[in-house]
Tab-separated table of N, CA and C in Angstrom:
chain	number	residue	atom	x	y	z
M	1	MET	N	-97.660	146.659	73.276
M	1	MET	CA	-97.671	148.023	73.783
M	1	MET	C	-97.150	148.936	72.674
M	2	ASP	N	-97.916	149.962	72.317
M	2	ASP	CA	-97.456	150.878	71.277
M	2	ASP	C	-96.555	151.960	71.883
M	3	LEU	N	-96.003	152.795	71.023
M	3	LEU	CA	-95.033	153.807	71.450
M	3	LEU	C	-95.628	154.772	72.472
M	4	THR	N	-96.865	155.181	72.267
M	4	THR	CA	-97.504	156.113	73.201
M	4	THR	C	-97.642	155.493	74.582
M	5	GLU	N	-98.047	154.230	74.630
M	5	GLU	CA	-98.178	153.527	75.913
M	5	GLU	C	-96.811	153.324	76.564
M	6	LEU	N	-95.823	152.993	75.758
M	6	LEU	CA	-94.475	152.793	76.286
M	6	LEU	C	-93.914	154.091	76.860
M	7	ALA	N	-94.095	155.192	76.131
M	7	ALA	CA	-93.622	156.494	76.617
M	7	ALA	C	-94.325	156.863	77.919
M	8	ALA	N	-95.621	156.599	78.010
M	8	ALA	CA	-96.375	156.886	79.243
M	8	ALA	C	-95.845	156.048	80.406
M	9	ALA	N	-95.493	154.787	80.124
M	9	ALA	CA	-94.940	153.915	81.172
M	9	ALA	C	-93.587	154.436	81.651
M	10	PHE	N	-92.728	154.880	80.720
M	10	PHE	CA	-91.434	155.438	81.104
M	10	PHE	C	-91.620	156.724	81.905
M	11	LEU	N	-92.561	157.555	81.498
M	11	LEU	CA	-92.824	158.811	82.202
M	11	LEU	C	-93.217	158.531	83.648
M	12	GLU	N	-94.012	157.496	83.858
M	12	GLU	CA	-94.439	157.122	85.210
M	12	GLU	C	-93.305	156.473	86.001
M	13	ARG	N	-92.559	155.595	85.355
M	13	ARG	CA	-91.492	154.849	86.039
M	13	ARG	C	-90.328	155.753	86.412
M	14	PHE	N	-89.972	156.685	85.526
M	14	PHE	CA	-88.814	157.536	85.740
M	14	PHE	C	-89.238	158.971	86.033
M	15	LYS	N	-89.960	159.133	87.145
M	15	LYS	CA	-90.372	160.476	87.569
M	15	LYS	C	-89.148	161.253	88.015
M	16	GLY	N	-89.169	162.560	87.740
M	16	GLY	CA	-88.027	163.365	88.121
M	16	GLY	C	-88.396	164.818	88.318
M	17	LEU	N	-87.380	165.634	88.412
M	17	LEU	CA	-87.526	167.063	88.632
M	17	LEU	C	-88.362	167.680	87.511
M	18	ASP	N	-89.359	168.471	87.875
M	18	ASP	CA	-90.226	169.112	86.886
M	18	ASP	C	-89.614	170.369	86.286
M	19	ARG	N	-88.591	170.916	86.931
M	19	ARG	CA	-88.029	172.193	86.474
M	19	ARG	C	-86.985	172.057	85.378
M	20	ALA	N	-86.427	170.863	85.221
M	20	ALA	CA	-85.352	170.706	84.237
M	20	ALA	C	-85.211	169.241	83.819
M	21	HIS	N	-84.649	169.054	82.629
M	21	HIS	CA	-84.300	167.716	82.142
M	21	HIS	C	-83.053	167.841	81.271
M	22	GLY	N	-82.441	166.728	81.003
M	22	GLY	CA	-81.247	166.728	80.175
M	22	GLY	C	-81.559	166.308	78.755
M	23	LYS	N	-80.744	166.790	77.850
M	23	LYS	CA	-80.850	166.425	76.434
M	23	LYS	C	-79.440	166.063	75.978
M	24	TYR	N	-79.333	164.975	75.230
M	24	TYR	CA	-78.039	164.534	74.726
M	24	TYR	C	-78.155	164.335	73.220
M	25	VAL	N	-77.410	165.128	72.483
M	25	VAL	CA	-77.402	165.039	71.025
M	25	VAL	C	-76.187	164.209	70.624
M	26	VAL	N	-76.429	163.061	70.025
M	26	VAL	CA	-75.368	162.130	69.642
M	26	VAL	C	-74.675	162.615	68.380
M	27	GLN	N	-73.343	162.553	68.401
M	27	GLN	CA	-72.551	162.882	67.228
M	27	GLN	C	-72.365	161.616	66.396
M	28	LYS	N	-72.133	161.782	65.118
M	28	LYS	CA	-71.901	160.632	64.251
M	28	LYS	C	-70.686	159.865	64.759
M	29	PRO	N	-70.880	158.572	65.067
M	29	PRO	CA	-69.765	157.801	65.642
M	29	PRO	C	-68.707	157.428	64.613
M	30	GLU	N	-67.479	157.335	65.108
M	30	GLU	CA	-66.378	156.817	64.309
M	30	GLU	C	-66.278	155.320	64.597
M	31	PRO	N	-66.028	154.504	63.578
M	31	PRO	CA	-65.930	153.057	63.795
M	31	PRO	C	-64.931	152.716	64.898
M	32	GLY	N	-65.364	151.868	65.834
M	32	GLY	CA	-64.497	151.419	66.906
M	32	GLY	C	-64.306	152.401	68.046
M	33	LYS	N	-64.960	153.552	67.992
M	33	LYS	CA	-64.806	154.566	69.031
M	33	LYS	C	-66.089	154.671	69.857
M	34	LYS	N	-65.966	155.164	71.080
M	34	LYS	CA	-67.118	155.419	71.922
M	34	LYS	C	-67.966	156.509	71.256
M	35	ILE	N	-69.263	156.336	71.301
M	35	ILE	CA	-70.160	157.316	70.706
M	35	ILE	C	-70.147	158.572	71.573
M	36	GLY	N	-69.907	159.713	70.949
M	36	GLY	CA	-69.847	160.975	71.669
M	36	GLY	C	-71.071	161.825	71.393
M	37	GLY	N	-71.113	162.951	72.043
M	37	GLY	CA	-72.226	163.861	71.844
M	37	GLY	C	-72.098	165.061	72.750
M	38	LYS	N	-73.161	165.840	72.788
M	38	LYS	CA	-73.177	167.026	73.620
M	38	LYS	C	-74.398	166.966	74.536
M	39	ALA	N	-74.152	167.139	75.831
M	39	ALA	CA	-75.224	167.129	76.821
M	39	ALA	C	-75.530	168.561	77.256
M	40	VAL	N	-76.817	168.870	77.354
M	40	VAL	CA	-77.257	170.181	77.821
M	40	VAL	C	-78.417	169.991	78.791
M	41	THR	N	-78.603	170.966	79.653
M	41	THR	CA	-79.749	170.981	80.553
M	41	THR	C	-80.769	171.958	80.005
M	42	GLU	N	-82.012	171.512	79.907
M	42	GLU	CA	-83.086	172.350	79.399
M	42	GLU	C	-84.124	172.570	80.487
M	43	THR	N	-84.778	173.717	80.425
M	43	THR	CA	-85.821	174.056	81.387
M	43	THR	C	-87.091	173.278	81.067
M	44	GLY	N	-87.771	172.819	82.096
M	44	GLY	CA	-89.039	172.124	81.929
M	44	GLY	C	-88.914	170.637	82.195
M	45	PRO	N	-90.054	169.980	82.346
M	45	PRO	CA	-90.059	168.557	82.668
M	45	PRO	C	-89.771	167.680	81.462
M	46	ALA	N	-89.423	166.438	81.730
M	46	ALA	CA	-89.332	165.414	80.689
M	46	ALA	C	-90.767	164.991	80.387
M	47	THR	N	-91.275	165.379	79.245
M	47	THR	CA	-92.680	165.130	78.889
M	47	THR	C	-92.840	163.801	78.152
M	48	GLN	N	-94.079	163.395	77.977
M	48	GLN	CA	-94.355	162.181	77.216
M	48	GLN	C	-93.871	162.330	75.779
M	49	GLU	N	-94.023	163.512	75.208
M	49	GLU	CA	-93.565	163.736	73.837
M	49	GLU	C	-92.047	163.567	73.725
M	50	LEU	N	-91.302	164.085	74.718
M	50	LEU	CA	-89.847	163.913	74.719
M	50	LEU	C	-89.474	162.434	74.854
M	51	TRP	N	-90.214	161.700	75.703
M	51	TRP	CA	-89.968	160.265	75.836
M	51	TRP	C	-90.218	159.555	74.507
M	52	GLU	N	-91.296	159.925	73.813
M	52	GLU	CA	-91.595	159.289	72.530
M	52	GLU	C	-90.468	159.529	71.531
M	53	MET	N	-89.993	160.765	71.450
M	53	MET	CA	-88.891	161.075	70.531
M	53	MET	C	-87.635	160.283	70.911
M	54	HIS	N	-87.359	160.211	72.212
M	54	HIS	CA	-86.191	159.468	72.699
M	54	HIS	C	-86.294	157.985	72.319
M	55	LEU	N	-87.464	157.394	72.543
M	55	LEU	CA	-87.656	155.971	72.261
M	55	LEU	C	-87.647	155.656	70.767
M	56	GLN	N	-87.882	156.665	69.934
M	56	GLN	CA	-87.811	156.487	68.486
M	56	GLN	C	-86.390	156.675	67.958
M	57	GLY	N	-85.433	156.905	68.857
M	57	GLY	CA	-84.050	157.051	68.447
M	57	GLY	C	-83.605	158.488	68.289
M	58	GLY	N	-84.408	159.425	68.773
M	58	GLY	CA	-84.027	160.836	68.709
M	58	GLY	C	-83.011	161.178	69.778
M	59	ASP	N	-82.984	162.436	70.169
M	59	ASP	CA	-82.037	162.897	71.181
M	59	ASP	C	-82.191	162.109	72.478
M	60	GLY	N	-81.067	161.953	73.178
M	60	GLY	CA	-81.094	161.314	74.478
M	60	GLY	C	-81.863	162.185	75.458
M	61	LEU	N	-82.523	161.558	76.395
M	61	LEU	CA	-83.325	162.264	77.394
M	61	LEU	C	-82.792	161.923	78.772
M	62	GLY	N	-82.460	162.939	79.536
M	62	GLY	CA	-81.973	162.742	80.893
M	62	GLY	C	-82.974	163.257	81.895
M	63	VAL	N	-83.300	162.428	82.855
M	63	VAL	CA	-84.241	162.804	83.910
M	63	VAL	C	-83.444	163.031	85.190
M	64	VAL	N	-83.638	164.187	85.812
M	64	VAL	CA	-82.993	164.482	87.095
M	64	VAL	C	-83.796	163.726	88.158
M	65	PRO	N	-83.232	162.681	88.783
M	65	PRO	CA	-84.032	161.840	89.673
M	65	PRO	C	-84.403	162.480	91.002
M	66	ILE	N	-83.695	163.515	91.433
M	66	ILE	CA	-84.019	164.149	92.713
M	66	ILE	C	-85.001	165.283	92.458
M	67	MET	N	-86.201	165.122	93.003
M	67	MET	CA	-87.265	166.101	92.804
M	67	MET	C	-87.248	167.130	93.922
M	68	ASP	N	-88.064	168.174	93.745
M	68	ASP	CA	-88.223	169.155	94.819
M	68	ASP	C	-88.669	168.424	96.079
M	69	GLY	N	-88.220	168.891	97.218
M	69	GLY	CA	-88.521	168.235	98.483
M	69	GLY	C	-87.552	167.102	98.787
M	70	ASN	N	-86.479	166.989	97.989
M	70	ASN	CA	-85.447	165.954	98.181
M	70	ASN	C	-86.008	164.536	98.115
M	71	VAL	N	-86.952	164.326	97.212
M	71	VAL	CA	-87.530	163.004	96.987
M	71	VAL	C	-86.872	162.401	95.747
M	72	CYS	N	-86.428	161.165	95.861
M	72	CYS	CA	-85.815	160.473	94.731
M	72	CYS	C	-86.688	159.272	94.375
M	73	TRP	N	-87.163	159.224	93.138
M	73	TRP	CA	-88.097	158.189	92.695
M	73	TRP	C	-87.374	156.968	92.137
M	74	PHE	N	-86.198	157.155	91.547
M	74	PHE	CA	-85.462	156.049	90.957
M	74	PHE	C	-83.966	156.352	91.001
M	75	GLY	N	-83.171	155.362	90.727
M	75	GLY	CA	-81.731	155.538	90.620
M	75	GLY	C	-81.232	154.865	89.353
M	76	ALA	N	-80.085	155.281	88.882
M	76	ALA	CA	-79.501	154.695	87.668
M	76	ALA	C	-77.996	154.585	87.844
M	77	ASP	N	-77.423	153.618	87.172
M	77	ASP	CA	-75.979	153.411	87.219
M	77	ASP	C	-75.491	153.259	85.785
M	78	ASP	N	-74.503	154.039	85.417
M	78	ASP	CA	-73.929	153.996	84.074
M	78	ASP	C	-72.583	153.294	84.164
M	79	ILE	N	-72.505	152.113	83.583
M	79	ILE	CA	-71.271	151.328	83.635
M	79	ILE	C	-70.621	151.369	82.257
M	80	ASP	N	-69.462	151.990	82.171
M	80	ASP	CA	-68.744	152.103	80.909
M	80	ASP	C	-67.771	150.946	80.727
M	81	ARG	N	-68.327	149.755	80.730
M	81	ARG	CA	-67.547	148.545	80.457
M	81	ARG	C	-68.257	147.824	79.323
M	82	TYR	N	-67.597	147.696	78.214
M	82	TYR	CA	-68.271	147.245	77.002
M	82	TYR	C	-68.158	145.754	76.750
M	83	ASP	N	-67.428	145.041	77.607
M	83	ASP	CA	-67.269	143.599	77.419
M	83	ASP	C	-68.201	142.794	78.328
M	84	LEU	N	-69.193	143.440	78.916
M	84	LEU	CA	-70.117	142.724	79.794
M	84	LEU	C	-70.960	141.736	79.001
M	85	ASP	N	-71.222	140.598	79.590
M	85	ASP	CA	-72.124	139.603	79.011
M	85	ASP	C	-73.530	139.948	79.508
M	86	LEU	N	-74.239	140.768	78.740
M	86	LEU	CA	-75.544	141.265	79.193
M	86	LEU	C	-76.563	140.157	79.430
M	87	PRO	N	-76.663	139.135	78.585
M	87	PRO	CA	-77.612	138.063	78.901
M	87	PRO	C	-77.297	137.368	80.236
M	88	ALA	N	-76.030	137.153	80.519
M	88	ALA	CA	-75.651	136.527	81.789
M	88	ALA	C	-75.968	137.457	82.963
M	89	LEU	N	-75.706	138.751	82.790
M	89	LEU	CA	-76.016	139.719	83.847
M	89	LEU	C	-77.521	139.789	84.089
M	90	ALA	N	-78.310	139.773	83.018
M	90	ALA	CA	-79.769	139.789	83.149
M	90	ALA	C	-80.254	138.553	83.898
M	91	ALA	N	-79.673	137.406	83.595
M	91	ALA	CA	-80.049	136.163	84.280
M	91	ALA	C	-79.712	136.235	85.769
M	92	GLU	N	-78.563	136.814	86.100
M	92	GLU	CA	-78.160	136.942	87.511
M	92	GLU	C	-79.082	137.907	88.256
M	93	ILE	N	-79.467	139.003	87.609
M	93	ILE	CA	-80.393	139.958	88.214
M	93	ILE	C	-81.723	139.258	88.510
M	94	GLU	N	-82.202	138.468	87.545
M	94	GLU	CA	-83.464	137.742	87.748
M	94	GLU	C	-83.324	136.690	88.845
M	95	ARG	N	-82.201	135.963	88.835
M	95	ARG	CA	-81.972	134.923	89.849
M	95	ARG	C	-81.986	135.507	91.251
M	96	LEU	N	-81.401	136.692	91.400
M	96	LEU	CA	-81.340	137.336	92.705
M	96	LEU	C	-82.631	138.071	93.064
M	97	GLY	N	-83.536	138.194	92.105
M	97	GLY	CA	-84.809	138.871	92.371
M	97	GLY	C	-84.646	140.369	92.580
M	98	LEU	N	-83.661	140.962	91.935
M	98	LEU	CA	-83.414	142.396	92.117
M	98	LEU	C	-84.382	143.228	91.281
M	99	PRO	N	-84.880	144.329	91.820
M	99	PRO	CA	-85.822	145.179	91.088
M	99	PRO	C	-85.095	146.138	90.140
M	100	LEU	N	-84.386	145.576	89.170
M	100	LEU	CA	-83.561	146.355	88.262
M	100	LEU	C	-84.022	146.198	86.821
M	101	ILE	N	-83.778	147.220	86.023
M	101	ILE	CA	-84.007	147.172	84.589
M	101	ILE	C	-82.645	147.333	83.920
M	102	LEU	N	-82.242	146.351	83.157
M	102	LEU	CA	-80.949	146.367	82.489
M	102	LEU	C	-81.144	146.834	81.043
M	103	CYS	N	-80.335	147.774	80.620
M	103	CYS	CA	-80.417	148.201	79.222
M	103	CYS	C	-79.069	148.699	78.754
M	104	ARG	N	-78.873	148.588	77.444
M	104	ARG	CA	-77.679	149.130	76.802
M	104	ARG	C	-78.116	150.448	76.162
M	105	THR	N	-77.318	151.470	76.324
M	105	THR	CA	-77.659	152.764	75.757
M	105	THR	C	-76.801	153.063	74.541
M	106	LYS	N	-77.261	154.015	73.781
M	106	LYS	CA	-76.592	154.432	72.536
M	106	LYS	C	-76.315	153.238	71.683
């Protein structure tokens, strides 16, 4: 799957509010410190082009999951615990048959 196809898949999977999206500009990290940055809300939808830039390592992209009409297409959980054994967690998610996508951000 190339970048364009991947961005299109993310756009479909993570549908959200068309009126606004989030942008996160990462600051240069200090060794051993949590990566910081600045989050802003921008007008307009999260487009395929924004997804492509995000997937190439550009600015972070935030999708507002609650759309007009109070419809929610997806949910996300941000766990700020850095000692998790991600391969073991992925195996447990698969074992339980949960419809989850596990990823590490930043």
